[in-house]
PDB file of C-alpha atoms in Angstrom:
ATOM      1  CA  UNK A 122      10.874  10.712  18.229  1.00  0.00           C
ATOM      2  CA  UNK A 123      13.423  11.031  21.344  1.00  0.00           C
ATOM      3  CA  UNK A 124      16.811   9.068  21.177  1.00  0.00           C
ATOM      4  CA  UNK A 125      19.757   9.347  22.984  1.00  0.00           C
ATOM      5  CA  UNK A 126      21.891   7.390  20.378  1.00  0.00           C
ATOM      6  CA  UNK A 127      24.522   9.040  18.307  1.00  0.00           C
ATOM      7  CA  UNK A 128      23.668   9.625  14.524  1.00  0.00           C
ATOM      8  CA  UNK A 129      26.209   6.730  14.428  1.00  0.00           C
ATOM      9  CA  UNK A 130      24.527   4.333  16.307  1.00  0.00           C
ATOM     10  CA  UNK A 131      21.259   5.142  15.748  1.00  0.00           C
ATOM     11  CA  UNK A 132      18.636   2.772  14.307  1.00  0.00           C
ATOM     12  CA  UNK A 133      17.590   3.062  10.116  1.00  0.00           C
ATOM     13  CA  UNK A 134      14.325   0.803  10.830  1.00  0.00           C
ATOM     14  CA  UNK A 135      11.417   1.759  12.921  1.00  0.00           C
ATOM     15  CA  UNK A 136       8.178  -0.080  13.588  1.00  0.00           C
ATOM     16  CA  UNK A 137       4.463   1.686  14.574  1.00  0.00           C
ATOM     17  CA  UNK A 138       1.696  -0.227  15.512  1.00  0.00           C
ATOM     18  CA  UNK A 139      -1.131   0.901  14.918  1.00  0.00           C
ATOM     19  CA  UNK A 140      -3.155   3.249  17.345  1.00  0.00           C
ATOM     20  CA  UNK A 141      -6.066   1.710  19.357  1.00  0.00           C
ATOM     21  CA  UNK A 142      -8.813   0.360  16.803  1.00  0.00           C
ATOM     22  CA  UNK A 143     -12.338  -0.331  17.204  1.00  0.00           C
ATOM     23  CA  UNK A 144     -11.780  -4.089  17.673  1.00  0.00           C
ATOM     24  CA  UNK A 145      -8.929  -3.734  20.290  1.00  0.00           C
ATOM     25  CA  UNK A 146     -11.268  -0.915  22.549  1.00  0.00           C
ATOM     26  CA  UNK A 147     -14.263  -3.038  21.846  1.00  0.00           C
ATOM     27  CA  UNK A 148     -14.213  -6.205  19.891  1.00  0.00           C
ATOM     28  CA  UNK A 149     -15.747  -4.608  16.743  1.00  0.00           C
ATOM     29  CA  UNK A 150     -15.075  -7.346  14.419  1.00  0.00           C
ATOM     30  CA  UNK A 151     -16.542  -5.811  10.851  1.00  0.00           C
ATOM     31  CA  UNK A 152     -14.426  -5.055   8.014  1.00  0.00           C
ATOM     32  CA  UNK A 153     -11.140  -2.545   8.205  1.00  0.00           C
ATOM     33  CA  UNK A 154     -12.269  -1.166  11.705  1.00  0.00           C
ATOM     34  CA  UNK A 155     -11.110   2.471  12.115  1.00  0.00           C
ATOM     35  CA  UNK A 156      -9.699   3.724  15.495  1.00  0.00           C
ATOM     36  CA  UNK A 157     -11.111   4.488  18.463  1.00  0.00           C
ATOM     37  CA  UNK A 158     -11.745   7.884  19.972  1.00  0.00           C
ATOM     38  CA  UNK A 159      -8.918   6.784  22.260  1.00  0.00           C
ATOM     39  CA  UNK A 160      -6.418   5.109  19.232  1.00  0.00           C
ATOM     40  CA  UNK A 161      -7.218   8.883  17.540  1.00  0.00           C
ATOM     41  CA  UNK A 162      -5.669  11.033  20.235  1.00  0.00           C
ATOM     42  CA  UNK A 163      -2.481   8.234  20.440  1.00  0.00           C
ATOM     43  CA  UNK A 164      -2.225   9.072  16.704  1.00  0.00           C
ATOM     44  CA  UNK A 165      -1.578  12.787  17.226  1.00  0.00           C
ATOM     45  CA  UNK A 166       0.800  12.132  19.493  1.00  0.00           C
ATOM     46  CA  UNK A 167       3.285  10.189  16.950  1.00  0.00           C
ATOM     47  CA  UNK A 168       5.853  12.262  15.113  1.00  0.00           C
ATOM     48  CA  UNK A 169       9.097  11.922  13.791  1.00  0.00           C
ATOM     49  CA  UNK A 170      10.556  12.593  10.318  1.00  0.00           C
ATOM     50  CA  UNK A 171      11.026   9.248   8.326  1.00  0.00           C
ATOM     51  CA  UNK A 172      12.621   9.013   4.573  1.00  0.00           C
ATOM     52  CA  UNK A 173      10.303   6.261   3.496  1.00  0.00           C
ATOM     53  CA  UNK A 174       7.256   5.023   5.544  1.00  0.00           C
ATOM     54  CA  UNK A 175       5.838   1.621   3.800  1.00  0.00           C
ATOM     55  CA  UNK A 176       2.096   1.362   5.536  1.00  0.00           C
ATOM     56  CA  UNK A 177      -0.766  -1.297   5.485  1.00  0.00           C
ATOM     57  CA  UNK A 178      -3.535  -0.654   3.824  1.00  0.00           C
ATOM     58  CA  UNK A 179      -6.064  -1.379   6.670  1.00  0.00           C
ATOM     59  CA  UNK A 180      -7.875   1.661   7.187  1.00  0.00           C
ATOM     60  CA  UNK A 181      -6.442   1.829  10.957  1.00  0.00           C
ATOM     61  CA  UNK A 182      -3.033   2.137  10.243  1.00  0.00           C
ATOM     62  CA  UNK A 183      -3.613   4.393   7.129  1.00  0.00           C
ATOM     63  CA  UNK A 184      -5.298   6.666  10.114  1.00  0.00           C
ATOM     64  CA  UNK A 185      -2.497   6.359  12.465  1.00  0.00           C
ATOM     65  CA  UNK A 186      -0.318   8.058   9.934  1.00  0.00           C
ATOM     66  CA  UNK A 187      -3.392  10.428   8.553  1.00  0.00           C
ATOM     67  CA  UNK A 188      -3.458  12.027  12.070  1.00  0.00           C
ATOM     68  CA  UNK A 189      -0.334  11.662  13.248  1.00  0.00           C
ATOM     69  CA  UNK A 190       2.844  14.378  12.960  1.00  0.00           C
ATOM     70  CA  UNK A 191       4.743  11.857  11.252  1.00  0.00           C
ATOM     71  CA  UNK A 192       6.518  13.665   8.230  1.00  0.00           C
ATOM     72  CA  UNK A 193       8.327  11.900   5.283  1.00  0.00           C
ATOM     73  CA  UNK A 194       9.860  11.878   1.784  1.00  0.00           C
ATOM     74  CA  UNK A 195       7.796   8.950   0.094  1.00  0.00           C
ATOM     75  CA  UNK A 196       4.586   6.997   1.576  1.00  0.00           C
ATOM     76  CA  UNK A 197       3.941   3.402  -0.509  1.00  0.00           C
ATOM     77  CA  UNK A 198       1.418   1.325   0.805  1.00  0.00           C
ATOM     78  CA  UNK A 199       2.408  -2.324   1.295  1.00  0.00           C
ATOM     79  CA  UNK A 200      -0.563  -4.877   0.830  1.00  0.00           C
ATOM     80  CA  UNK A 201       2.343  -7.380   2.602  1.00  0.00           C
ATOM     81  CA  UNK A 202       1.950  -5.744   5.751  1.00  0.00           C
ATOM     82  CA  UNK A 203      -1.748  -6.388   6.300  1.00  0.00           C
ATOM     83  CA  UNK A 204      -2.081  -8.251  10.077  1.00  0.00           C
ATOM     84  CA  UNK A 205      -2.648 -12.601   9.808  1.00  0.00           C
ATOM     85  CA  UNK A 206      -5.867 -12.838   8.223  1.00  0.00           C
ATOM     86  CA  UNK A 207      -7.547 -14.608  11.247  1.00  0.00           C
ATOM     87  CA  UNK A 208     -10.711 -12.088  12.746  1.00  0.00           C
ATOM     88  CA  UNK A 209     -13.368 -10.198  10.481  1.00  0.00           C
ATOM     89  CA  UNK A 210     -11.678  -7.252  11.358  1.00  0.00           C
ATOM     90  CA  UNK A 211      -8.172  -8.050   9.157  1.00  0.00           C
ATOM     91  CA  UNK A 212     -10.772  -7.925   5.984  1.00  0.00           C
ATOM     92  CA  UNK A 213     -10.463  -5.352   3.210  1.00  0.00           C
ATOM     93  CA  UNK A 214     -14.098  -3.729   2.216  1.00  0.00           C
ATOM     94  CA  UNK A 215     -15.862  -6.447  -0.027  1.00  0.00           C
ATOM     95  CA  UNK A 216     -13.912  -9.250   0.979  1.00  0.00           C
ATOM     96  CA  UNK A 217     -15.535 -12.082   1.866  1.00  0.00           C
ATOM     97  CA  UNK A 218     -14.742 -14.107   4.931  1.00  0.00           C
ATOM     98  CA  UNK A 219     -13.664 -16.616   3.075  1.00  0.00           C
ATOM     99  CA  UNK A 220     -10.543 -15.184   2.996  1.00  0.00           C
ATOM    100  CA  UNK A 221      -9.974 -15.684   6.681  1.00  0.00           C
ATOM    101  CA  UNK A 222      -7.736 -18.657   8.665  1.00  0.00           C
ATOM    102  CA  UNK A 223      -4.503 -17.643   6.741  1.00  0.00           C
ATOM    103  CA  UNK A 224      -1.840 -20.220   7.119  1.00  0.00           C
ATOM    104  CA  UNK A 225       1.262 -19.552   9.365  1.00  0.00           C
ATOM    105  CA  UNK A 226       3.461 -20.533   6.278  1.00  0.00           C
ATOM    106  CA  UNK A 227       1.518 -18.227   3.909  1.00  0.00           C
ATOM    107  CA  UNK A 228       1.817 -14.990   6.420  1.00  0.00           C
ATOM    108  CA  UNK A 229       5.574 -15.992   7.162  1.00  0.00           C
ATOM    109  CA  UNK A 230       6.154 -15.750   3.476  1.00  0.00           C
ATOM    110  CA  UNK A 231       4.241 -11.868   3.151  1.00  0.00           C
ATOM    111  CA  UNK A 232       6.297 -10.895   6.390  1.00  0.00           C
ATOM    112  CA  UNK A 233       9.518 -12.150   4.438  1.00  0.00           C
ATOM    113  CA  UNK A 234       8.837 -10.279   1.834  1.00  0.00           C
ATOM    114  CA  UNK A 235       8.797  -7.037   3.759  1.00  0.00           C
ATOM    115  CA  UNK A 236      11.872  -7.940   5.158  1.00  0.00           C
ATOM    116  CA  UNK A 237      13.258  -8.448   1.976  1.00  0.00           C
ATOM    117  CA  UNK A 238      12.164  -4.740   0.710  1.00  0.00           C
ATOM    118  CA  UNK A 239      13.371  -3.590   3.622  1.00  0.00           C
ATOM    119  CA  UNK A 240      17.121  -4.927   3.456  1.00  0.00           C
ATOM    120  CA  UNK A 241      17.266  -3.943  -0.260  1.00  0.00           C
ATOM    121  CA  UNK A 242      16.153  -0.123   0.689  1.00  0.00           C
ATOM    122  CA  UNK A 243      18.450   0.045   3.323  1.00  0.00           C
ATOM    123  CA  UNK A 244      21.273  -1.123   0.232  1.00  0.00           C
ATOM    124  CA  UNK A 245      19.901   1.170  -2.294  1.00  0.00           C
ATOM    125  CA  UNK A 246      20.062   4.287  -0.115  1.00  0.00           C
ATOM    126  CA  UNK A 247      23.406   3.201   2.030  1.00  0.00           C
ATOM    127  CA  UNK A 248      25.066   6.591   0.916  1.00  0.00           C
ATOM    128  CA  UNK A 249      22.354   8.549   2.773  1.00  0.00           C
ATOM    129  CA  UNK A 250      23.607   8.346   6.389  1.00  0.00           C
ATOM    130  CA  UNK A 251      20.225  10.233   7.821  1.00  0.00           C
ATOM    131  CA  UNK A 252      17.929   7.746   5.569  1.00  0.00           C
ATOM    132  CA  UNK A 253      15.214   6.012   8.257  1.00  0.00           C
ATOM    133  CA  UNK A 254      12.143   4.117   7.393  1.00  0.00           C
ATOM    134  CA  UNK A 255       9.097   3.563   9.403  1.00  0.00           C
ATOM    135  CA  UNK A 256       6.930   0.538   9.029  1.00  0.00           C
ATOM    136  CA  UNK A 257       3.207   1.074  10.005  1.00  0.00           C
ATOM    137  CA  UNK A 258       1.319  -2.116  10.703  1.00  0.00           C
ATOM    138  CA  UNK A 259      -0.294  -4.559  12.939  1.00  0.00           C
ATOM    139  CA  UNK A 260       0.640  -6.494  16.116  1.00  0.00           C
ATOM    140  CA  UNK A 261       0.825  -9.933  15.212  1.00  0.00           C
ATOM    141  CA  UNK A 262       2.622  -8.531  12.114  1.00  0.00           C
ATOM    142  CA  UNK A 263       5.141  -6.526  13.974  1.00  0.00           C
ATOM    143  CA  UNK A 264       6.481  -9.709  15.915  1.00  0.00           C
ATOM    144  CA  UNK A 265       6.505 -11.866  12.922  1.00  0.00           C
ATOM    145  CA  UNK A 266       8.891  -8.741  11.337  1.00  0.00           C
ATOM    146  CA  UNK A 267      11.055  -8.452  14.996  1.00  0.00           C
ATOM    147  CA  UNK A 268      11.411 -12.576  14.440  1.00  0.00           C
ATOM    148  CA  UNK A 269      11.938 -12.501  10.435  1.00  0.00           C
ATOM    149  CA  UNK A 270      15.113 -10.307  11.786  1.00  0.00           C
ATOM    150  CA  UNK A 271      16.256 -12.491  14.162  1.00  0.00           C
ATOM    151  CA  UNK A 272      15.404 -10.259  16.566  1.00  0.00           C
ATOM    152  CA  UNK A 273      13.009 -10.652  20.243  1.00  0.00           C
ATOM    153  CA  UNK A 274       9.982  -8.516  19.830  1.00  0.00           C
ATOM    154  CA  UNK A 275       9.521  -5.710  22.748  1.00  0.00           C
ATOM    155  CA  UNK A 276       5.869  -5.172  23.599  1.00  0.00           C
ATOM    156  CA  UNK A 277       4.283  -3.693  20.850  1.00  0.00           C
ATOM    157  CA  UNK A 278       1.455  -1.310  22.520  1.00  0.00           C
ATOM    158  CA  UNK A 279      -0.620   0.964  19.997  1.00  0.00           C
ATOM    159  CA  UNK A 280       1.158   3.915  18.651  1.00  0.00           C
ATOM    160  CA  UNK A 281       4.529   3.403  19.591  1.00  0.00           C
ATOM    161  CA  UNK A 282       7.390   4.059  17.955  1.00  0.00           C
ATOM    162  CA  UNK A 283      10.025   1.334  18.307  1.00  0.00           C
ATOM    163  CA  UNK A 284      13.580   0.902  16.387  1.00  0.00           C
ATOM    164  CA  UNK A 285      13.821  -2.264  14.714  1.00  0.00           C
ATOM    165  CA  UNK A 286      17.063  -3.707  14.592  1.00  0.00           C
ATOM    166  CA  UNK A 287      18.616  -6.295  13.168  1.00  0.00           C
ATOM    167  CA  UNK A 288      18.654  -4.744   9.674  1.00  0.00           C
ATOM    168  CA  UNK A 289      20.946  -2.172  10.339  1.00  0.00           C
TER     169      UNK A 289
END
């Protein structure tokens, strides 16, 4: 992870999509698609070092980090930062599509809540001026996050690592 910031300036919240899936190279639209041939090699090119990385628990992004170089203190997957349940694709194994045609209101609320964890890590570990967290998760996730912190969302292409400010 290159930056040109001062340890000062630089950014304590980071955001990964994940690398090229299945559906996104091809439309595959079963269950927790895993990545692409393609959205495997952008995975081992991520790295960076990262205190706490909080990760979906779609099998794509769980791959991302698998194969990536991305090193850090504590992993905790975060069911929150699933992507808007809208395509066959944003469904666990064994859930039934049912499940699908989340509200807006209901996937604001989930995205809050990560914002909220967020903010109070960022408080609890204050003291630690090198602390950084990465959050691994899904496009339409990752601009409801930039917007949750009042922030524009830059364009979030498959396994890039982007600071996300606001929090800071």
């Amino acid at each position: 992870l290159q930056h040109s910031m001062s340890a000062k300036q630089a950014a304590k919240v980071y955001f990964c999509r994940h690398a090229q899936s299945t559906f996104n190279s091809s439309g595959d639209n079963s269950p927790d698609v895993p990545l692409s041939s393609a959205g495997e090699a952008q995975a081992r090119q991520l790295s960076g070092h990262f205190s706490l990385v909080l990760c979906s628990p779609m099998r794509r992004a769980q791959l991302t980090l698998r194969l990536s170089e991305i090193t850090y203190d504590r992993l905790e997957t975060v069911q929150e930062l699933r992507e808007q349940l809208n395509e066959g694709s944003d469904l666990l194994p064994g859930e039934g599509y049912e499940k699908l045609g989340e509200s807006d209101a209901s996937f604001a609320s989930r995205v809050s809540q990560v914002r909220n964890r967020l903010l109070q890590e960022l408080a609890d570990n204050k003291s630690q001026a090198d602390f950084r967290i990465l959050v691994v998760s899904h496009l339409f996730t990752g601009y409801a996050l930039f917007q949750a912190c009042g922030v524009r969302s830059p364009d979030l292409r498959n396994a890039q690592i982007v600071p996300l400010p606001g929090l800071q």
